[in-house]
Short mmCIF file of N, CA and C in Angstrom, two decimals:
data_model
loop_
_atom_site.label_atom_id
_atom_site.label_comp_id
_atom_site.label_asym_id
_atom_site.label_seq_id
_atom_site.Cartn_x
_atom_site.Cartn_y
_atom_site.Cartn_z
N UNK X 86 113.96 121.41 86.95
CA UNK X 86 112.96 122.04 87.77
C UNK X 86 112.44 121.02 88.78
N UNK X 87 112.33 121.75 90.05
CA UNK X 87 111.74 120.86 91.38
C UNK X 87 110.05 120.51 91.26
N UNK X 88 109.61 119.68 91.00
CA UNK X 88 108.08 119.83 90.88
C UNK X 88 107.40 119.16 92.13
N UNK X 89 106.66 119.60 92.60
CA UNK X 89 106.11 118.63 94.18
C UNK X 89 104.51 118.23 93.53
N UNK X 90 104.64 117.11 94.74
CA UNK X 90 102.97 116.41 94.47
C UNK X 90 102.83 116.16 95.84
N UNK X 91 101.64 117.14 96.34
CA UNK X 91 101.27 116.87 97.60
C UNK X 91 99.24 115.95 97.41
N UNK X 92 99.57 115.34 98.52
CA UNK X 92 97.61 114.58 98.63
C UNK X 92 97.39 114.33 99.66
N UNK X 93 96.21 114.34 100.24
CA UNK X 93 95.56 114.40 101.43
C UNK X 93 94.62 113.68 101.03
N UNK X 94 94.01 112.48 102.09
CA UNK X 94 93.05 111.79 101.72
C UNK X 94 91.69 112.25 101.77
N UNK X 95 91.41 113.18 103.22
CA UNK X 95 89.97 113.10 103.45
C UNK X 95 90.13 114.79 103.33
N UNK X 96 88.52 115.24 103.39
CA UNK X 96 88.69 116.70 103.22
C UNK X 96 89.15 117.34 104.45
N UNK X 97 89.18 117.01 105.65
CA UNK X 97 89.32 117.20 107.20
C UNK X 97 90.70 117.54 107.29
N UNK X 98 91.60 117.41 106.11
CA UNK X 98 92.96 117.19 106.17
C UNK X 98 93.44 117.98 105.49
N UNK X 99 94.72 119.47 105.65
CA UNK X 99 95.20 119.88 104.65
C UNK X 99 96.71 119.79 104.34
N UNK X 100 96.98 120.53 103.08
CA UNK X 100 98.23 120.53 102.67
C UNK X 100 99.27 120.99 102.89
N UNK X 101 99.09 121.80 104.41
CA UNK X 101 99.88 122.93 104.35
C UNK X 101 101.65 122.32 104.89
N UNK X 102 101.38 120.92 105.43
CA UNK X 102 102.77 120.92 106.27
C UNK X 102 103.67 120.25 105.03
N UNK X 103 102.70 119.62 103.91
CA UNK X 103 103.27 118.96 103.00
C UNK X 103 103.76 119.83 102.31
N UNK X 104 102.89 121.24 101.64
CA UNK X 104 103.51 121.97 100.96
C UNK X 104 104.38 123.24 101.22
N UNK X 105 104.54 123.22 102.46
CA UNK X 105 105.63 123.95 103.37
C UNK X 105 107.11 123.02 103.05
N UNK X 106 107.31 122.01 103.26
CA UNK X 106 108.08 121.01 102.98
C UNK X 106 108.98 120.84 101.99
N UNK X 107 107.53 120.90 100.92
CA UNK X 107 107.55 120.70 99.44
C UNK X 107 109.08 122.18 98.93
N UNK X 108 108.11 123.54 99.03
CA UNK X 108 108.33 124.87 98.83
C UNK X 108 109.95 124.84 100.03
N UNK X 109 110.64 124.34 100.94
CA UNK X 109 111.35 124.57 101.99
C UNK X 109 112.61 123.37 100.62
N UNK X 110 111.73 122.61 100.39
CA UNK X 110 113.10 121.81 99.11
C UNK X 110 112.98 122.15 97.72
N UNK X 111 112.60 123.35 97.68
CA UNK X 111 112.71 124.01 96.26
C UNK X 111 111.62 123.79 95.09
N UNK X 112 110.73 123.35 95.79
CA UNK X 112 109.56 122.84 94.41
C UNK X 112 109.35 124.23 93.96
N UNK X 113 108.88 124.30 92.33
CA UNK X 113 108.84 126.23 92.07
C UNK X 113 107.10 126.12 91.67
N UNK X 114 106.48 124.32 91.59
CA UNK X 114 105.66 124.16 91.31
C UNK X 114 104.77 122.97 92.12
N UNK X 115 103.93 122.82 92.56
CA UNK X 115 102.82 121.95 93.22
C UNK X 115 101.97 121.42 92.87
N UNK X 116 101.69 120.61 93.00
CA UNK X 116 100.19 120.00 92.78
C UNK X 116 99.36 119.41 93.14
N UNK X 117 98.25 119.22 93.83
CA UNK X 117 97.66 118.92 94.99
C UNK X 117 96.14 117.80 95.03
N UNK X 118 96.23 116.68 95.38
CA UNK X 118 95.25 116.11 95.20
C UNK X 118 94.39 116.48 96.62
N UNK X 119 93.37 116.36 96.54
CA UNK X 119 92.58 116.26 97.97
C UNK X 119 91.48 115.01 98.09
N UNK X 120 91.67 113.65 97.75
CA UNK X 120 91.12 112.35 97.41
C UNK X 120 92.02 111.49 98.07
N UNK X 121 91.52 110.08 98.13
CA UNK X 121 92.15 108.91 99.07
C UNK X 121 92.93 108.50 97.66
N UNK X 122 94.03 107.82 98.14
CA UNK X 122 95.04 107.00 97.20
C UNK X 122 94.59 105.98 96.13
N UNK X 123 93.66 105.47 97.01
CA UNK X 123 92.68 104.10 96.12
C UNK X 123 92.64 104.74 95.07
N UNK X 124 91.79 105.71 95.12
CA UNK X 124 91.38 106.44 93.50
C UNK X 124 92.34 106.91 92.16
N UNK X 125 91.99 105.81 91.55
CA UNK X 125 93.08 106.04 90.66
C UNK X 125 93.18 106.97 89.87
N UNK X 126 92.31 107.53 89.32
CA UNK X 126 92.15 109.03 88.25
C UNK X 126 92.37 110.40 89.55
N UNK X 127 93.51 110.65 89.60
CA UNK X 127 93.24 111.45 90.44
C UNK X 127 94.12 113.18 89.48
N UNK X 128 93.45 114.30 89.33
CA UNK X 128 93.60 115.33 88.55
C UNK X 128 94.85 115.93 88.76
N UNK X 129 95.39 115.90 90.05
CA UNK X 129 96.37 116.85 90.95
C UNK X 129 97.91 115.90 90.09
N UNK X 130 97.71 114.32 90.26
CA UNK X 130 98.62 113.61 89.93
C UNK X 130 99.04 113.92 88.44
N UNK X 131 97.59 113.43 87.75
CA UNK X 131 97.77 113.44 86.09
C UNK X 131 98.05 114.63 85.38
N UNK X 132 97.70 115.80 86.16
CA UNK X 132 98.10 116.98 85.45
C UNK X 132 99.61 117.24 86.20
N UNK X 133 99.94 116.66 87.11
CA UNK X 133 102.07 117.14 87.30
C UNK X 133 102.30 115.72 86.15
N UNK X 134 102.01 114.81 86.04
CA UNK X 134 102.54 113.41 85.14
C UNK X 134 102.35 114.19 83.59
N UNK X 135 101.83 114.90 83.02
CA UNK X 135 101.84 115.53 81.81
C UNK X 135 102.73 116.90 81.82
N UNK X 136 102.77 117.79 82.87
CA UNK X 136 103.40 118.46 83.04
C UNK X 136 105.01 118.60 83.44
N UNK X 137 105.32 117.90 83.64
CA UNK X 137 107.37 117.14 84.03
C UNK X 137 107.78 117.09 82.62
N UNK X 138 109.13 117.56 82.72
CA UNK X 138 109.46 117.24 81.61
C UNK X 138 110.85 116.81 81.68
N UNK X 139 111.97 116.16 80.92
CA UNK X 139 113.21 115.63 81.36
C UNK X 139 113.94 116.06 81.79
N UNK X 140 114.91 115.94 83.07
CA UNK X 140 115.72 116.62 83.95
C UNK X 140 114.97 117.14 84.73
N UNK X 141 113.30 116.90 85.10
CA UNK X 141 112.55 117.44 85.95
C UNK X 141 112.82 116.59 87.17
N UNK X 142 112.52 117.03 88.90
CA UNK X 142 112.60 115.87 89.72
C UNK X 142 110.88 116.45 90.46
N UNK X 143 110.22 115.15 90.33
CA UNK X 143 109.08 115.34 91.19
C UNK X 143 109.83 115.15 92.70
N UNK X 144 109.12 115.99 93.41
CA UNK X 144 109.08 115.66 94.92
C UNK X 144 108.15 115.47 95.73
N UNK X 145 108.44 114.34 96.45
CA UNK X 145 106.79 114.08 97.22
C UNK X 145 107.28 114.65 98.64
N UNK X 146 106.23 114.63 99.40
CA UNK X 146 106.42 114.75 101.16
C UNK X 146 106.95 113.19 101.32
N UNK X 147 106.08 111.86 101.08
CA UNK X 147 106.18 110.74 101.63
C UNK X 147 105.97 109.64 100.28
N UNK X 148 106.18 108.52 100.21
CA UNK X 148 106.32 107.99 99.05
C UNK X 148 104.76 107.69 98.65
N UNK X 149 104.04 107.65 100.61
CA UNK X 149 102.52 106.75 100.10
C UNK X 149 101.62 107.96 99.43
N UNK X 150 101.78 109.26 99.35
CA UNK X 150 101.22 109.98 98.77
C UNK X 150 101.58 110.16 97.38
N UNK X 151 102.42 109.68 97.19
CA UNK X 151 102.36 109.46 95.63
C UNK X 151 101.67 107.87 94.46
N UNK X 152 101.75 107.34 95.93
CA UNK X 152 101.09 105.75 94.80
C UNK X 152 100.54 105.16 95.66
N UNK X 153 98.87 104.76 95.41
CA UNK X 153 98.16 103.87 96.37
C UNK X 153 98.42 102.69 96.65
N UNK X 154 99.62 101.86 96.20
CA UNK X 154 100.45 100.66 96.72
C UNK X 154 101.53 100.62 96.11
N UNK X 155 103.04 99.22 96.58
CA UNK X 155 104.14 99.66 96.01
C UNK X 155 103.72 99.20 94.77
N UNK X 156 102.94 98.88 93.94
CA UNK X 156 102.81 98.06 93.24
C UNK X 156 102.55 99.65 91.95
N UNK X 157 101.69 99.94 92.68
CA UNK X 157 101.22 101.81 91.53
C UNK X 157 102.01 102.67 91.57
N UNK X 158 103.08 102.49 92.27
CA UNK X 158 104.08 103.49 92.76
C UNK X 158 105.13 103.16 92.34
N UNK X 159 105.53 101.86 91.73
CA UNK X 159 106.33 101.19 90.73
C UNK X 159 105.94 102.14 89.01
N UNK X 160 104.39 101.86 89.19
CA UNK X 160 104.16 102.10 87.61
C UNK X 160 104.36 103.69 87.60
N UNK X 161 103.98 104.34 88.76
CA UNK X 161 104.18 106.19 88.23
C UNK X 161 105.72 106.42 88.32
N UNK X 162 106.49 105.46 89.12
CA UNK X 162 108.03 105.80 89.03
C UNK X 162 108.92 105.51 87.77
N UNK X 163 107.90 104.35 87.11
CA UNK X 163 108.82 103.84 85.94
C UNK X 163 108.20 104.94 84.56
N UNK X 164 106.71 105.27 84.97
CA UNK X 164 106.38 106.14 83.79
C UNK X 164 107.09 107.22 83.88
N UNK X 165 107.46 108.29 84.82
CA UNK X 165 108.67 109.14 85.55
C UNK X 165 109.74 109.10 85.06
N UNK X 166 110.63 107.65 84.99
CA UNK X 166 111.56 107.37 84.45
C UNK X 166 111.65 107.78 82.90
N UNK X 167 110.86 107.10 82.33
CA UNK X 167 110.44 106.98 81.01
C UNK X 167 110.62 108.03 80.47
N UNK X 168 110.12 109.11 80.95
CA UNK X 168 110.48 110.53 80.88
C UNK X 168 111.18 111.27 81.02
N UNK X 169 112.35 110.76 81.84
CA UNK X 169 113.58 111.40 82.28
C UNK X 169 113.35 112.64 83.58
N UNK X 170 112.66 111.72 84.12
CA UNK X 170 112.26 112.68 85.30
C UNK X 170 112.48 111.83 86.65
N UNK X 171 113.03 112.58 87.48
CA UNK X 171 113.38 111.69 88.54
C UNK X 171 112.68 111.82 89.87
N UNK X 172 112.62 110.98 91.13
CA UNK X 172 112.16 111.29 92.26
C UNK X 172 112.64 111.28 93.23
N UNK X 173 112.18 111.90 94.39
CA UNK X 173 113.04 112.55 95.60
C UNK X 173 111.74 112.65 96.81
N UNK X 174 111.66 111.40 97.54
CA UNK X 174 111.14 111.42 98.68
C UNK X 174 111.67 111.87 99.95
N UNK X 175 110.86 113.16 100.51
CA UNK X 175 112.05 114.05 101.69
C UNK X 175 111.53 112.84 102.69
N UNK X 176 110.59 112.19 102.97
CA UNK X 176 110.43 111.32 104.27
C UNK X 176 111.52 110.46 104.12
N UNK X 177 111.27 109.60 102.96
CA UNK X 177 112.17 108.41 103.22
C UNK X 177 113.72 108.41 102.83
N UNK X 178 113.69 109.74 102.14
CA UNK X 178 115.16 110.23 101.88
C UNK X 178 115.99 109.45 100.72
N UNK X 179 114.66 109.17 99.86
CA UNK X 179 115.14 108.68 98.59
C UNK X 179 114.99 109.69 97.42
N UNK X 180 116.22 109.42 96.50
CA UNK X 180 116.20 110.08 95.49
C UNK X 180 116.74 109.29 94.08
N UNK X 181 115.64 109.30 93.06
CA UNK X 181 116.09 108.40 92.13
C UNK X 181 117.29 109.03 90.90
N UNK X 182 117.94 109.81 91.36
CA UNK X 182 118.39 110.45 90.24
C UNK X 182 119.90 110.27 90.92
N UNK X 183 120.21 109.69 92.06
CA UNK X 183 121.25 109.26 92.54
C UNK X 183 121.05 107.32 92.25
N UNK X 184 122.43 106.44 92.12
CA UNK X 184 122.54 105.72 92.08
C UNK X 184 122.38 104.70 92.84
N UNK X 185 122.41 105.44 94.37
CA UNK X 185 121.47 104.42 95.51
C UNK X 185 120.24 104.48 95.48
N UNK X 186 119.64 105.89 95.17
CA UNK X 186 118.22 105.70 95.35
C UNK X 186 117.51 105.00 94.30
N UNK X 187 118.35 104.37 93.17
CA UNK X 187 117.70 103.56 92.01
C UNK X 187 117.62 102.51 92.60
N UNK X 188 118.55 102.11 93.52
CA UNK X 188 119.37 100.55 94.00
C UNK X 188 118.24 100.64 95.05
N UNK X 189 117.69 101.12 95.88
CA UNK X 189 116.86 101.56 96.62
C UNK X 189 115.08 100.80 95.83
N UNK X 190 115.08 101.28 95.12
CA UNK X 190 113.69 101.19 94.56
C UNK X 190 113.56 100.22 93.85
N UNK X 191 114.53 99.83 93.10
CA UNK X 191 113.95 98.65 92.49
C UNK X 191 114.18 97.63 93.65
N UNK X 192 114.95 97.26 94.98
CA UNK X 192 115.11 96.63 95.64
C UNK X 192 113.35 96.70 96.34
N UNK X 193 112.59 97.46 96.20
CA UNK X 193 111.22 97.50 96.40
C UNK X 193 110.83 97.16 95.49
N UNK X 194 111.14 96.80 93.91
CA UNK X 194 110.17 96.13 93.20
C UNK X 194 110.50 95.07 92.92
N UNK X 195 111.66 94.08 93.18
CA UNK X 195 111.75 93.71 93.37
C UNK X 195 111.38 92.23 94.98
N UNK X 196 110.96 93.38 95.75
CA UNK X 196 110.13 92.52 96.94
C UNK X 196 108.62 92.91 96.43
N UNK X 197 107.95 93.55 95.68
CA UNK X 197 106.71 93.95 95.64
C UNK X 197 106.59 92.51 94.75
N UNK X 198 107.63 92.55 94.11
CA UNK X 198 107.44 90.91 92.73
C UNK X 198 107.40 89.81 93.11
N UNK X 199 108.47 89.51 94.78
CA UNK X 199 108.24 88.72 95.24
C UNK X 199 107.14 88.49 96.10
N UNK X 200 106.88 89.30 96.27
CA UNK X 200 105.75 89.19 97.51
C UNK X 200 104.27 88.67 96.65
N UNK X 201 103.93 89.53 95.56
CA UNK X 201 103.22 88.63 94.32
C UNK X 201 103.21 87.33 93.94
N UNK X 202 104.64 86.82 93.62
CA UNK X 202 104.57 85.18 93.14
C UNK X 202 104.33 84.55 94.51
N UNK X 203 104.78 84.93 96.14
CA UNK X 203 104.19 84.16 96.68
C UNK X 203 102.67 83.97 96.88
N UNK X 204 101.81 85.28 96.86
CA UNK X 204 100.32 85.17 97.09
C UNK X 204 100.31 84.34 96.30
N UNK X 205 100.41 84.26 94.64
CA UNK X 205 100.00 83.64 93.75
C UNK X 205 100.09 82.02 94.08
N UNK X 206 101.42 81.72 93.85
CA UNK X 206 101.50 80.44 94.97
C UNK X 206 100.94 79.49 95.65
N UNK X 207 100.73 80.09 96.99
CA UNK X 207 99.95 80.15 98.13
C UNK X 207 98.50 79.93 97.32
N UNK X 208 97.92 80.63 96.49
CA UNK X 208 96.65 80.40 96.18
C UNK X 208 96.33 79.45 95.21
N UNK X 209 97.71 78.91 94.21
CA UNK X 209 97.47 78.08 93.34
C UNK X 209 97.24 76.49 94.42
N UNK X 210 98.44 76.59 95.43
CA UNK X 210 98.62 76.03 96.42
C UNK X 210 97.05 75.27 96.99
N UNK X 211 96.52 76.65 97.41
CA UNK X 211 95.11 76.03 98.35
C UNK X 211 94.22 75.70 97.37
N UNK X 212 94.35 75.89 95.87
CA UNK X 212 93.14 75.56 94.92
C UNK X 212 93.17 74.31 94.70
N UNK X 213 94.69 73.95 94.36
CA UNK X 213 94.52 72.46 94.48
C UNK X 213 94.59 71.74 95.96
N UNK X 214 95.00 72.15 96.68
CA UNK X 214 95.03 71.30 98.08
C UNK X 214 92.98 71.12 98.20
N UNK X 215 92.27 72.46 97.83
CA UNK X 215 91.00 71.64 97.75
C UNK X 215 90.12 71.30 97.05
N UNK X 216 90.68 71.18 95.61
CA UNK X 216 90.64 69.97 94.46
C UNK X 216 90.58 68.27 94.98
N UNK X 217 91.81 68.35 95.39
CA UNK X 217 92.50 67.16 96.02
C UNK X 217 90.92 66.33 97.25
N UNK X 218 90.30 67.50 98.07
CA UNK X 218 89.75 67.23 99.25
C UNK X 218 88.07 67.07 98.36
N UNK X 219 88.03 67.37 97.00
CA UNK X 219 86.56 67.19 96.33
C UNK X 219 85.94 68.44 95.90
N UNK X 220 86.85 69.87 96.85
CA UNK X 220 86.06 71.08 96.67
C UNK X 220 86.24 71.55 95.21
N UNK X 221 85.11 71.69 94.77
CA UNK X 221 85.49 72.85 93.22
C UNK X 221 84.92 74.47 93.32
N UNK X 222 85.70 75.10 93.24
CA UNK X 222 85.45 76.83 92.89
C UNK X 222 84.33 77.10 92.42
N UNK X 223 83.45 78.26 92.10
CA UNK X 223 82.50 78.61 91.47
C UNK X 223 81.02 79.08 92.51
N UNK X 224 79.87 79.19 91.89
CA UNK X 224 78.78 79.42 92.04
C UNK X 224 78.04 77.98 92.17
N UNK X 225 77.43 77.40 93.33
CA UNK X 225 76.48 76.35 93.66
C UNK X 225 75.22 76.39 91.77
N UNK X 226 75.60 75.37 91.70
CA UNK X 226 74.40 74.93 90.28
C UNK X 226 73.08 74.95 91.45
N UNK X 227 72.07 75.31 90.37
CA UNK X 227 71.35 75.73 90.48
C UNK X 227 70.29 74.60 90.26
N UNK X 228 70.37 73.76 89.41
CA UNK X 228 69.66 72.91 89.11
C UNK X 228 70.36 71.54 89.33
N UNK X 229 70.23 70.31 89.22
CA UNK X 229 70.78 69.43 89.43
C UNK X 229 70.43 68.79 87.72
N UNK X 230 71.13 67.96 87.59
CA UNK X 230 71.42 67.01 86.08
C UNK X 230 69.60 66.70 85.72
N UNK X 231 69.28 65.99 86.67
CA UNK X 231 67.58 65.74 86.29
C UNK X 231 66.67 66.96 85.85
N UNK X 232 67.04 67.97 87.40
CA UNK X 232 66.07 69.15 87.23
C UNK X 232 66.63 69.46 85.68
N UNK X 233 67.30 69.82 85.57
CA UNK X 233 67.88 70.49 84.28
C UNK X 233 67.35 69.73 82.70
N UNK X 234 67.36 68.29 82.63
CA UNK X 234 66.46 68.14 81.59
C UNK X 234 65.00 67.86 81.88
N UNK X 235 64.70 68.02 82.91
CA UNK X 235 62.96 67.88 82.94
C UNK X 235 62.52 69.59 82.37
N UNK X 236 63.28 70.68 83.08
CA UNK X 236 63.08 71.78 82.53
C UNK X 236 63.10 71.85 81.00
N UNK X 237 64.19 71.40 80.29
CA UNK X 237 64.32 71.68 78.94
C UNK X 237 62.92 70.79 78.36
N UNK X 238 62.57 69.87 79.15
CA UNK X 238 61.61 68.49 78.07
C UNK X 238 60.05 69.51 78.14
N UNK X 239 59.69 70.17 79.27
CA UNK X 239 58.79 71.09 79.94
C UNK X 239 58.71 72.25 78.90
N UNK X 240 59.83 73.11 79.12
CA UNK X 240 59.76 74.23 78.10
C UNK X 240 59.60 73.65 76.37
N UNK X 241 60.43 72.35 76.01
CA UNK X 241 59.88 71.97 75.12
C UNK X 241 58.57 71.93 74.60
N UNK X 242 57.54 71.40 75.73
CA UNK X 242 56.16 71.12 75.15
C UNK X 242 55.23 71.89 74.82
N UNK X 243 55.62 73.32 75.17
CA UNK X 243 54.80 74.58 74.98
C UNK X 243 54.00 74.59 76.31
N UNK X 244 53.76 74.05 77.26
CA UNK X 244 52.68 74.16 77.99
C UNK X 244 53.15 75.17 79.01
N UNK X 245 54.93 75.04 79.16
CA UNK X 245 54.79 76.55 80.24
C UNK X 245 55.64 77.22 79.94
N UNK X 246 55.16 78.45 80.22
CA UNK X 246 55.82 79.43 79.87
C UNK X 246 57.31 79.70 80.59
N UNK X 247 58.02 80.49 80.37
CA UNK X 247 59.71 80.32 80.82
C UNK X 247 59.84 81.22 81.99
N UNK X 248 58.66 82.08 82.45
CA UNK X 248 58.30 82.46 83.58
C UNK X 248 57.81 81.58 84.47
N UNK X 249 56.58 80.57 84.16
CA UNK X 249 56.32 79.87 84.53
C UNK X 249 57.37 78.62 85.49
N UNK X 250 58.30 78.10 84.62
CA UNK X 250 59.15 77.10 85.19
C UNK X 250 59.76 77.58 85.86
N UNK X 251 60.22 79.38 85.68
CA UNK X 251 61.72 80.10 86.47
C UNK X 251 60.95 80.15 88.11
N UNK X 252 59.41 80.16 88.21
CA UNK X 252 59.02 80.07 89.73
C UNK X 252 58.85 79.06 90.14
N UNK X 253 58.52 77.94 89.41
CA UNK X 253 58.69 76.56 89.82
C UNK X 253 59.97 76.13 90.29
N UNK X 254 60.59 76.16 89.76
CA UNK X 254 62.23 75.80 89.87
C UNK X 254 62.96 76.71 90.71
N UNK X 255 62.59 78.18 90.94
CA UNK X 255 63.57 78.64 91.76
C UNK X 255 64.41 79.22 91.23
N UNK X 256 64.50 79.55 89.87
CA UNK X 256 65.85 79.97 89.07
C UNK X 256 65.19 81.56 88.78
N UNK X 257 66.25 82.36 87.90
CA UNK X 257 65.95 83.29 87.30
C UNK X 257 66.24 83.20 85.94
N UNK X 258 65.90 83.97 84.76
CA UNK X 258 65.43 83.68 83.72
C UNK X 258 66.94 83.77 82.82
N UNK X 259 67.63 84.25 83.30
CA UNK X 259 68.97 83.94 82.88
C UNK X 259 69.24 83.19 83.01
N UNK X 260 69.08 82.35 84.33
CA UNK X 260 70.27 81.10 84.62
C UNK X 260 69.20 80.42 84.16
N UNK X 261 67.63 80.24 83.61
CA UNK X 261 66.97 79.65 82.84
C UNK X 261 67.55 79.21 81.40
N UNK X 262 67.43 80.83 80.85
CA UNK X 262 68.55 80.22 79.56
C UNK X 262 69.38 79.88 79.27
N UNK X 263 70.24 79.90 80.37
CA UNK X 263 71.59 79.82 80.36
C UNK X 263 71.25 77.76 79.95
N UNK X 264 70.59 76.93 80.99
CA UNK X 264 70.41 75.89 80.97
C UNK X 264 69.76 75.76 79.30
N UNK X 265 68.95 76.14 78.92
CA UNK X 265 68.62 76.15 77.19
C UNK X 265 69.17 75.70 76.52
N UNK X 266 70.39 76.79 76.86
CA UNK X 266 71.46 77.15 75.87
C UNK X 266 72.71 75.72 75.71
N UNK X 267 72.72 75.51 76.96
CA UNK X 267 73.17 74.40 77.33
C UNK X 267 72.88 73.32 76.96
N UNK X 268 73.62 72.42 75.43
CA UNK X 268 73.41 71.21 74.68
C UNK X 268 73.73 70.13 75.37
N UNK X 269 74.53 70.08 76.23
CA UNK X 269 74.82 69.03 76.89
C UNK X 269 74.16 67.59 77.78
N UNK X 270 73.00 68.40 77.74
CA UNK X 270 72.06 67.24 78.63
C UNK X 270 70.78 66.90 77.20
#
């Protein structure tokens, strides 16, 4: 059975050329999101992904309406798979149930993988290049080594309260305790 998945991002936008398309390559069934891709729970998707069953072929209009990057569009193709259900993009004129259009797609997840280890890379790359230059990652401390045990010796003595020091100091009462908590000094 032909099953289609049509989506439209904004409400301004409808389905009709997708599911003209859809219905013109035999879908006997549709399903229709009307939400942006980002959104991952989307009803139109998850109810055709429960509904396919093996020897089924979803059909999209375009591939980006079926997965909000190649990266999600990997995971609904391989869950697809998994199932024995295949896919058939009329834009890009792929079909996974033929032996090119497998050769086809994983040759996209395959660059989606590469394209990953390079960001990764690249960012392990600049973390240490500004290691190297003195910079360290994180959130600016809040207190400096002194401030930090004059606070603890202060809250020690009972005389102020932990409201008290958090306006003196500038902190908030978390990153107050947080320093407390903190044996180190």
């Amino acid at each position: 059975m032909k099953v289609g998945y049509a989506r439209i991002s904004t409400a301004t936008q409808d389905t009709f050329h997708q599911e003209v398309a859809l219905k013109n390559a035999g879908c006997e069934k549709i399903f229709l999101d009307a939400m942006s891709g980002s959104i991952g729970d989307r009803p139109g998707l998850t109810e055709m992904l429960d509904f396919v069953r093996p020897q089924d072929t979803v059909v999209v209009y375009r591939l980006d309406r079926l997965g909000r990057s190649l990266q999600n569009l990997i995971v609904v193709v391989n869950s697809l798979a998994t199932k024995g259900v295949s896919l058939c993009s009329l834009h890009e004129n792929l079909d996974t149930s033929t032996a090119g259009g497998k050769l086809i797609f994983h040759i996209f997840g395959a660059l989606s993988q590469f394209e990953r280890e390079l960001i990764r890379e690249r960012t392990q790359s600049g973390l240490e290049a500004a290691r190297l230059r003195g910079r360290v990652g994180g959130r600016p401390v809040k207190l400096d080594k002194n401030e930090e045990v004059l606070v603890k010796k202060l809250y020690s003595t009972n005389e102020f309260s932990s409201a008290d020091l958090c306006e003196k100091f500038g902190i908030s009462k978390a990153t107050f305790y947080r320093y407390l908590k903190d044996k180190t000094s």
